Amino acid sequence: MDPNNPNRKHRSTEQYGLYQRENFWKSNDGEVPPFNTEPGALEDLAKQKLTQNGWYYASSNAGQSHTHTANRQSFYRHRIIPRMLVDTNLRDTATTIFGHRVPTPIGFAPIGINKIYHPLGELPVAKVAGELGLPYCLSTAGSQPIEDVGKANGAGPRFFQLYMPHDDELTRSLLQRAVDSGFTACILTVDTWQLGWRHDDVNTSNYAFYHGTGADLGLSDPVFQKRLREHGIDPDKQPNEAGALWIDNVWHGRAHTWEKTQWVMELWRELSGGKPFCIKGIQRVEDAQKAVEIGVDGIVVSNHAGRQVDGAVASLDALELIVDAVGDKTTVMFDSGVRSASDIFKALALGAKFVFVGRLWVWGLSIMGETGVRHVMKGLLAEFDILLNVAGFKNVGEIDRKALESGPKSYQFMTQTSKL
Ligand code: GLV
């Protein structure tokens, strides 16, 4: 790739593909690229680096991992049809999401308890996201205070993912902190009032919060601090009890309703001055229609990367149907099972406006902290930029269903491995 390509200065988005050249050149300077970004190699390396608990939590899925397997399989049934001799010299990878112009339709999925992957937890992740200008989504199960994550993220953009407690005063406090810390959208997760049954985690008592790790987002909350006092729990002396009280408020196992969702949507809009409110975890057309009916600004079609309901439909299959039903009425976003730029391309082609990636950056964080997250995400941006170039697409808006040849749904090749 010619770094002096004159088109580069006329492009409206960066020549991300040059990260390939940077890595190709490294050995001339006696350097090596940080690690292999091939998803299988990344996963293997993360497994070597992590503690057993860290590895189990990062890789666990519900039950037999059949939903995870279905997520991956669905990507295989769609194939990209490249176009040749298209003038992609000025290609533009950017999109707009909730009023933010962002360099690609790629964001950081909300993933909690990053301290089990790296001692600095969410901070290096938010920092890299801010540096690259990609939307960062902080999980309520995050292991750093909201305010610190906001600062680390800098100019953002950033969204706050809410696991809604049944304690309304606590919910209000969390949302207020998010508003005060510059989070510009609220994404309510509706598929996880409690974690799915994940064998390895259950078998190893692998619930960090019950063992004194990861509750910092809660411990730094003034309303939750009041709750600790009411329960007579001193978090310094009783970290396990404090962590348990926090997480039992977050993953409480008590369902919420559409009415309560409307309540929290109004609360968020009141506190934030009308900023966007979305629901994450939708797989069913009727639920997507209901979400539109109550007036959300967006939905994330997601099955929590296969970690909640075992034996469920692939999120990418759900996406197609949901886009057909409500794609012109709300902002449809996507996650679950994304491993590469081509996966992102396929989700966009099926109608997603924005795609979140999760495990890829968790593995990068686990392997090499901030450097690892940066390498994974710069690699993904380069891969996306190069994909548009080699497949003949000038911008994200051109990617539609005609870009794919799609086979029938086929779930017959089930395996029980977590890796495909
Ligand atoms: C939480 O979101 C989890 O999937 O563990």
Coordinates of C-alpha atoms and ligand atoms in Angstrom, one line a residue:
M1 CA 0.0 0.0 0.0
D2 CA 1.5 3.3 -1.1
P3 CA 1.7 5.7 1.8
N4 CA 2.1 8.6 -0.7
N5 CA -1.1 7.7 -2.5
P6 CA -2.4 11.2 -3.5
N7 CA -6.0 10.2 -2.9
R8 CA -5.3 9.9 0.8
K9 CA -5.5 13.6 1.4
H10 CA -8.8 13.8 -0.4
R11 CA -10.5 11.0 1.6
S12 CA -13.1 12.1 4.2
T13 CA -12.1 9.2 6.4
E14 CA -8.6 7.9 7.3
Q15 CA -6.6 5.5 5.2
Y16 CA -7.0 2.9 8.0
G17 CA -5.5 0.2 5.7
L18 CA -2.1 1.7 6.2
Y19 CA -1.9 -0.1 9.5
Q20 CA -1.3 -3.2 7.4
R21 CA 1.8 -1.5 5.9
E22 CA 3.0 -0.4 9.3
N23 CA 3.0 -4.0 10.5
F24 CA 4.5 -5.3 7.2
W25 CA 7.4 -2.9 7.7
K26 CA 8.1 -3.5 11.4
S27 CA 10.7 -6.2 11.0
N28 CA 13.0 -3.8 9.1
D29 CA 13.1 -1.8 12.3
G30 CA 13.8 -4.8 14.4
E31 CA 10.2 -4.8 15.7
V32 CA 7.4 -7.3 15.6
P33 CA 3.6 -6.7 15.5
P34 CA 2.1 -7.1 19.0
F35 CA 0.3 -10.4 18.2
N36 CA -1.8 -12.2 15.6
T37 CA -5.3 -10.6 15.2
E38 CA -6.7 -13.8 13.6
P39 CA -9.7 -14.4 15.9
G40 CA -8.8 -18.0 16.7
A41 CA -5.2 -17.1 17.5
L42 CA -6.4 -14.1 19.6
E43 CA -8.7 -16.4 21.5
D44 CA -6.0 -18.9 22.1
L45 CA -3.5 -16.3 23.3
A46 CA -6.1 -14.7 25.6
K47 CA -6.7 -18.2 27.1
Q48 CA -2.9 -18.5 27.8
K49 CA -2.8 -15.1 29.4
L50 CA -5.9 -15.1 31.6
T51 CA -6.5 -16.8 34.9
Q52 CA -8.8 -19.7 34.7
N53 CA -11.6 -17.6 36.1
G54 CA -10.9 -14.8 33.6
W55 CA -10.9 -17.2 30.7
Y56 CA -14.1 -19.0 31.8
Y57 CA -15.9 -15.7 32.2
A58 CA -14.7 -14.3 28.8
S59 CA -15.6 -17.5 26.9
S60 CA -18.6 -18.8 28.7
N61 CA -21.9 -19.2 26.9
A62 CA -25.3 -20.4 28.0
G63 CA -25.7 -24.1 28.3
Q64 CA -24.2 -26.1 25.4
S65 CA -23.1 -23.0 23.5
H66 CA -25.6 -23.7 20.8
T67 CA -26.7 -20.1 20.4
H68 CA -23.1 -19.0 20.1
T69 CA -22.6 -21.7 17.4
A70 CA -25.7 -20.6 15.6
N71 CA -24.5 -17.0 15.7
R72 CA -21.3 -18.0 14.0
Q73 CA -23.0 -20.3 11.5
S74 CA -25.3 -17.6 10.3
F75 CA -22.3 -15.6 9.1
Y76 CA -21.2 -18.5 7.0
R77 CA -24.5 -18.7 5.1
H78 CA -24.0 -15.2 3.7
R79 CA -21.2 -14.6 1.2
I80 CA -20.0 -11.3 -0.1
I81 CA -20.1 -10.7 -3.9
P82 CA -17.1 -8.5 -4.7
R83 CA -17.4 -5.8 -7.4
M84 CA -14.4 -5.0 -9.5
L85 CA -13.1 -1.8 -11.1
V86 CA -15.1 0.4 -8.9
D87 CA -13.4 3.7 -8.1
T88 CA -12.9 3.2 -4.3
N89 CA -10.0 5.6 -4.1
L90 CA -12.0 8.1 -2.1
R91 CA -14.0 5.6 -0.1
D92 CA -15.6 6.8 3.0
T93 CA -16.0 4.4 5.9
A94 CA -18.0 6.8 8.2
T95 CA -21.5 6.8 9.4
T96 CA -23.7 8.8 11.8
I97 CA -25.1 7.4 15.0
F98 CA -27.4 9.4 17.2
G99 CA -26.0 12.7 15.9
H100 CA -22.4 11.7 16.1
R101 CA -20.4 11.3 12.9
V102 CA -18.2 8.3 13.6
P103 CA -15.3 7.0 11.4
T104 CA -16.9 3.5 10.9
P105 CA -20.2 1.9 11.9
I106 CA -18.3 -0.1 14.6
G107 CA -18.6 0.3 18.4
F108 CA -17.4 -1.2 21.6
A109 CA -20.1 -3.5 23.0
P110 CA -20.9 -3.1 26.7
I111 CA -19.0 -5.7 28.6
G112 CA -18.7 -5.7 32.4
I113 CA -16.0 -6.5 35.0
N114 CA -13.1 -5.7 32.8
K115 CA -10.9 -5.9 35.9
I116 CA -10.9 -9.7 35.5
Y117 CA -9.2 -9.2 32.1
H118 CA -6.8 -6.4 33.1
P119 CA -6.1 -4.6 36.4
L120 CA -7.1 -1.2 34.9
G121 CA -10.4 -2.6 33.8
E122 CA -12.5 -0.4 31.5
L123 CA -10.2 2.6 31.5
P124 CA -7.7 1.6 28.7
V125 CA -10.7 0.3 26.7
A126 CA -12.5 3.6 26.9
K127 CA -9.3 5.5 26.2
V128 CA -8.6 3.6 23.0
A129 CA -12.3 4.0 21.9
G130 CA -12.0 7.8 22.4
E131 CA -8.7 7.9 20.6
L132 CA -10.2 6.1 17.6
G133 CA -13.5 8.1 17.8
L134 CA -15.5 4.8 18.0
P135 CA -18.5 4.8 20.3
Y136 CA -17.8 3.2 23.6
C137 CA -20.6 1.6 25.6
L138 CA -20.1 1.2 29.4
S139 CA -21.8 -1.6 31.1
T140 CA -23.6 -1.2 34.4
A141 CA -21.5 -4.2 35.4
G142 CA -18.4 -2.3 34.7
S143 CA -15.6 -2.4 37.3
Q144 CA -14.6 1.3 37.3
P145 CA -16.6 4.3 38.4
I146 CA -18.7 5.9 35.6
E147 CA -16.9 9.2 36.1
D148 CA -13.5 7.7 35.6
V149 CA -14.5 5.9 32.5
G150 CA -16.0 9.1 31.1
K151 CA -12.7 10.9 31.7
A152 CA -10.6 8.1 30.2
N153 CA -12.9 8.2 27.1
G154 CA -12.2 11.9 26.6
A155 CA -14.3 13.4 23.8
G156 CA -16.2 10.2 23.2
P157 CA -18.8 9.5 21.9
R158 CA -20.0 7.2 24.7
F159 CA -23.2 5.4 25.6
F160 CA -24.3 4.0 29.0
Q161 CA -25.7 0.5 29.1
L162 CA -28.2 0.1 31.8
Y163 CA -29.1 -3.1 33.8
M164 CA -32.1 -1.7 35.6
P165 CA -32.2 -2.3 39.3
H166 CA -35.6 -2.6 41.1
D167 CA -34.5 0.3 43.3
D168 CA -35.7 3.3 41.4
E169 CA -33.6 5.8 43.4
L170 CA -30.5 3.8 42.5
T171 CA -31.5 3.7 38.8
R172 CA -32.0 7.5 38.8
S173 CA -28.6 7.9 40.5
L174 CA -26.8 5.7 37.9
L175 CA -28.4 7.6 35.0
Q176 CA -27.7 11.0 36.5
R177 CA -24.0 10.0 36.9
A178 CA -24.0 8.9 33.3
V179 CA -25.4 12.2 32.1
D180 CA -23.0 14.1 34.2
S181 CA -20.1 12.1 32.8
G182 CA -21.0 12.9 29.2
F183 CA -22.7 9.7 28.1
T184 CA -25.0 10.6 25.3
A185 CA -27.4 7.6 24.9
C186 CA -28.9 5.0 27.2
I187 CA -29.0 1.4 26.1
L188 CA -31.3 -0.7 28.3
T189 CA -30.4 -4.4 28.2
V190 CA -33.5 -6.5 28.5
D191 CA -32.2 -10.0 28.0
T192 CA -30.2 -10.2 31.3
W193 CA -32.0 -9.8 34.6
Q194 CA -29.7 -12.6 35.7
L195 CA -26.9 -14.5 34.0
G196 CA -27.8 -17.6 31.9
W197 CA -26.7 -21.0 33.2
R198 CA -23.0 -21.2 32.2
H199 CA -21.6 -24.5 33.3
D200 CA -17.9 -23.7 33.8
D201 CA -18.6 -20.5 35.7
V202 CA -21.1 -22.3 38.0
N203 CA -18.7 -25.2 38.5
T204 CA -15.9 -22.8 39.6
S205 CA -18.0 -20.4 41.7
N206 CA -16.9 -17.8 39.1
Y207 CA -18.9 -14.7 40.0
A208 CA -16.3 -12.0 40.6
F209 CA -18.6 -9.7 42.5
Y210 CA -19.2 -12.3 45.2
H211 CA -15.5 -12.5 45.7
G212 CA -14.7 -8.8 46.2
T213 CA -13.9 -7.9 42.6
G214 CA -15.6 -5.6 40.1
A215 CA -18.2 -3.7 42.1
D216 CA -16.5 -0.3 41.8
L217 CA -19.2 1.2 39.6
G218 CA -21.7 0.5 42.4
L219 CA -19.5 1.2 45.3
S220 CA -18.9 4.7 44.0
D221 CA -22.6 5.5 43.8
P222 CA -24.0 7.7 46.5
V223 CA -27.4 5.9 46.6
F224 CA -25.7 2.5 46.7
Q225 CA -23.4 3.7 49.5
K226 CA -26.6 4.6 51.4
R227 CA -27.9 1.1 50.8
L228 CA -24.6 -0.4 52.2
R229 CA -25.0 1.7 55.3
E230 CA -28.7 0.6 55.6
H231 CA -27.5 -3.0 55.5
G232 CA -24.7 -2.4 57.9
I233 CA -22.1 -3.5 55.3
D234 CA -18.7 -1.9 55.4
P235 CA -17.2 -2.4 51.9
D236 CA -13.6 -2.2 53.2
K237 CA -14.1 -4.9 55.7
Q238 CA -16.8 -6.9 53.9
P239 CA -15.9 -6.7 50.1
N240 CA -17.7 -10.0 49.3
E241 CA -21.0 -8.8 51.0
A242 CA -20.7 -5.4 49.4
G243 CA -20.1 -6.8 46.0
A244 CA -23.0 -9.2 46.4
L245 CA -25.4 -6.5 47.5
W246 CA -24.4 -4.5 44.4
I247 CA -24.7 -7.3 41.8
D248 CA -27.9 -8.7 43.4
N249 CA -29.3 -5.2 42.7
V250 CA -28.2 -5.4 39.1
W251 CA -28.6 -9.0 38.1
H252 CA -31.5 -9.5 40.5
G253 CA -33.4 -12.2 38.6
R254 CA -36.6 -10.2 38.8
A255 CA -38.1 -9.4 35.4
H256 CA -39.1 -5.9 34.2
T257 CA -42.0 -5.0 32.0
W258 CA -42.7 -2.8 28.9
E259 CA -44.4 -0.3 31.3
K260 CA -41.3 -0.1 33.4
T261 CA -39.2 0.3 30.3
Q262 CA -41.3 3.3 29.4
W263 CA -40.8 4.7 32.8
V264 CA -37.0 4.5 32.6
M265 CA -37.0 5.8 29.0
E266 CA -38.9 8.9 30.3
L267 CA -36.6 9.2 33.2
W268 CA -33.5 9.1 31.0
R269 CA -35.0 11.7 28.7
E270 CA -35.8 13.9 31.6
L271 CA -32.3 13.7 33.1
S272 CA -30.4 13.9 29.8
G273 CA -32.5 16.6 28.1
G274 CA -34.0 14.2 25.6
K275 CA -31.0 12.1 24.5
P276 CA -31.5 8.8 22.7
F277 CA -32.9 5.7 24.5
C278 CA -32.4 2.2 23.1
I279 CA -33.2 -1.3 24.0
K280 CA -30.6 -4.1 23.6
G281 CA -31.4 -7.8 23.4
I282 CA -34.2 -7.9 20.9
Q283 CA -34.6 -11.1 18.8
R284 CA -38.3 -11.2 18.0
V285 CA -40.1 -9.1 15.4
E286 CA -43.0 -8.5 17.7
D287 CA -40.7 -7.2 20.4
A288 CA -39.0 -4.9 17.9
Q289 CA -42.4 -3.6 16.9
K290 CA -43.4 -3.1 20.5
A291 CA -40.2 -1.2 21.1
V292 CA -41.0 1.1 18.2
E293 CA -44.5 1.5 19.5
I294 CA -43.3 2.8 22.9
G295 CA -41.0 5.3 21.1
V296 CA -37.4 4.1 21.5
D297 CA -34.7 5.7 19.4
G298 CA -33.1 2.4 18.6
I299 CA -32.8 -1.3 19.2
V300 CA -29.8 -3.5 19.4
V301 CA -30.5 -6.9 17.8
S302 CA -28.5 -9.1 20.1
N303 CA -28.7 -12.4 21.9
H304 CA -25.9 -11.4 24.4
A305 CA -23.4 -13.3 22.2
G306 CA -25.1 -16.6 23.1
R307 CA -24.6 -16.1 26.8
Q308 CA -28.2 -16.0 27.9
V309 CA -30.6 -18.4 26.1
D310 CA -29.1 -21.7 24.9
G311 CA -30.4 -23.2 21.7
A312 CA -31.7 -19.9 20.4
V313 CA -31.9 -18.4 16.9
A314 CA -28.8 -16.7 15.5
S315 CA -28.8 -13.0 16.1
L316 CA -27.9 -12.4 12.4
D317 CA -31.0 -14.3 11.3
A318 CA -33.1 -12.3 13.7
L319 CA -31.6 -9.1 12.3
E320 CA -32.9 -9.8 8.8
L321 CA -36.5 -10.2 9.9
I322 CA -36.4 -7.3 12.3
V323 CA -34.9 -5.0 9.6
D324 CA -37.8 -6.0 7.3
A325 CA -40.3 -5.1 10.0
V326 CA -39.0 -1.9 11.6
G327 CA -35.8 -1.0 9.7
D328 CA -37.4 2.2 8.4
K329 CA -38.9 3.2 11.8
T330 CA -36.0 3.1 14.2
T331 CA -32.2 2.7 14.3
V332 CA -31.4 -1.0 14.2
M333 CA -28.1 -1.9 15.5
F334 CA -26.5 -5.4 15.9
D335 CA -24.2 -7.5 18.0
S336 CA -23.4 -11.2 18.8
G337 CA -20.8 -13.3 17.2
V338 CA -18.9 -10.6 15.2
R339 CA -15.3 -11.6 14.6
S340 CA -14.1 -9.7 11.6
A341 CA -14.7 -6.8 9.1
S342 CA -16.5 -9.2 6.8
D343 CA -19.0 -10.1 9.6
I344 CA -19.6 -6.4 10.1
F345 CA -20.1 -5.9 6.4
K346 CA -22.7 -8.8 6.4
A347 CA -24.6 -7.3 9.3
L348 CA -24.6 -3.9 7.5
A349 CA -25.7 -5.5 4.2
L350 CA -28.7 -7.1 6.1
G351 CA -29.7 -3.7 7.3
A352 CA -28.0 -2.9 10.6
K353 CA -27.0 0.7 10.8
F354 CA -24.3 0.1 13.4
V355 CA -22.4 -3.0 14.7
F356 CA -20.9 -3.6 18.2
V357 CA -18.0 -5.9 18.8
G358 CA -17.2 -7.4 22.1
R359 CA -15.0 -10.5 22.5
L360 CA -12.4 -9.3 20.0
W361 CA -11.4 -6.3 22.2
V362 CA -11.8 -8.4 25.4
W363 CA -9.2 -10.7 24.0
G364 CA -6.9 -7.8 23.1
L365 CA -7.3 -6.3 26.6
S366 CA -6.5 -9.7 28.2
I367 CA -3.4 -10.2 26.1
M368 CA -1.8 -6.8 26.3
G369 CA -4.0 -4.2 28.0
E370 CA -4.3 -0.8 26.2
T371 CA -1.8 -1.9 23.5
G372 CA -3.8 -5.0 22.9
V373 CA -7.1 -3.2 22.6
R374 CA -5.6 -0.7 20.2
H375 CA -3.9 -3.4 18.1
V376 CA -7.2 -5.4 17.8
M377 CA -9.3 -2.3 16.9
K378 CA -6.8 -0.7 14.6
G379 CA -6.5 -4.1 12.9
L380 CA -10.3 -4.2 12.6
L381 CA -10.5 -0.7 11.1
A382 CA -7.7 -1.6 8.6
E383 CA -9.5 -4.8 7.7
F384 CA -12.8 -2.9 7.1
D385 CA -11.1 -0.2 5.0
I386 CA -9.3 -2.8 3.0
L387 CA -12.4 -4.9 2.6
L388 CA -14.3 -1.9 1.1
N389 CA -11.3 -1.4 -1.3
V390 CA -10.9 -5.0 -2.4
A391 CA -14.7 -5.7 -2.6
G392 CA -15.5 -2.5 -4.5
F393 CA -17.6 -0.4 -2.2
K394 CA -17.3 3.3 -2.0
N395 CA -19.1 3.9 1.3
V396 CA -21.1 2.2 4.0
G397 CA -24.4 3.4 2.4
E398 CA -23.7 1.2 -0.7
I399 CA -23.6 -1.9 1.3
D400 CA -27.0 -3.6 0.9
R401 CA -28.5 -7.0 0.4
K402 CA -27.4 -7.1 -3.2
A403 CA -23.8 -7.3 -1.8
L404 CA -24.6 -10.8 -0.5
E405 CA -25.4 -14.2 -1.8
S406 CA -27.3 -15.9 1.0
G407 CA -27.9 -19.6 1.5
P408 CA -30.8 -21.1 3.4
K409 CA -30.7 -21.2 7.2
S410 CA -28.9 -24.3 8.3
Y411 CA -28.2 -25.3 11.8
Q412 CA -27.2 -28.9 11.1
F413 CA -23.5 -28.6 11.7
M414 CA -23.7 -28.1 15.4
T415 CA -20.5 -28.5 17.4
Q416 CA -20.0 -27.9 21.1
T417 CA -16.8 -26.0 20.8
S418 CA -16.8 -22.3 21.7
K419 CA -14.6 -21.6 18.7
L420 CA -15.6 -21.9 15.0
Ligands
GLV1 C1 -22.9 -10.1 31.3 O1 -23.3 -9.2 30.6 C2 -22.4 -11.3 30.9 O2 -22.8 -11.8 29.8 O3 -21.7 -12.0 31.7

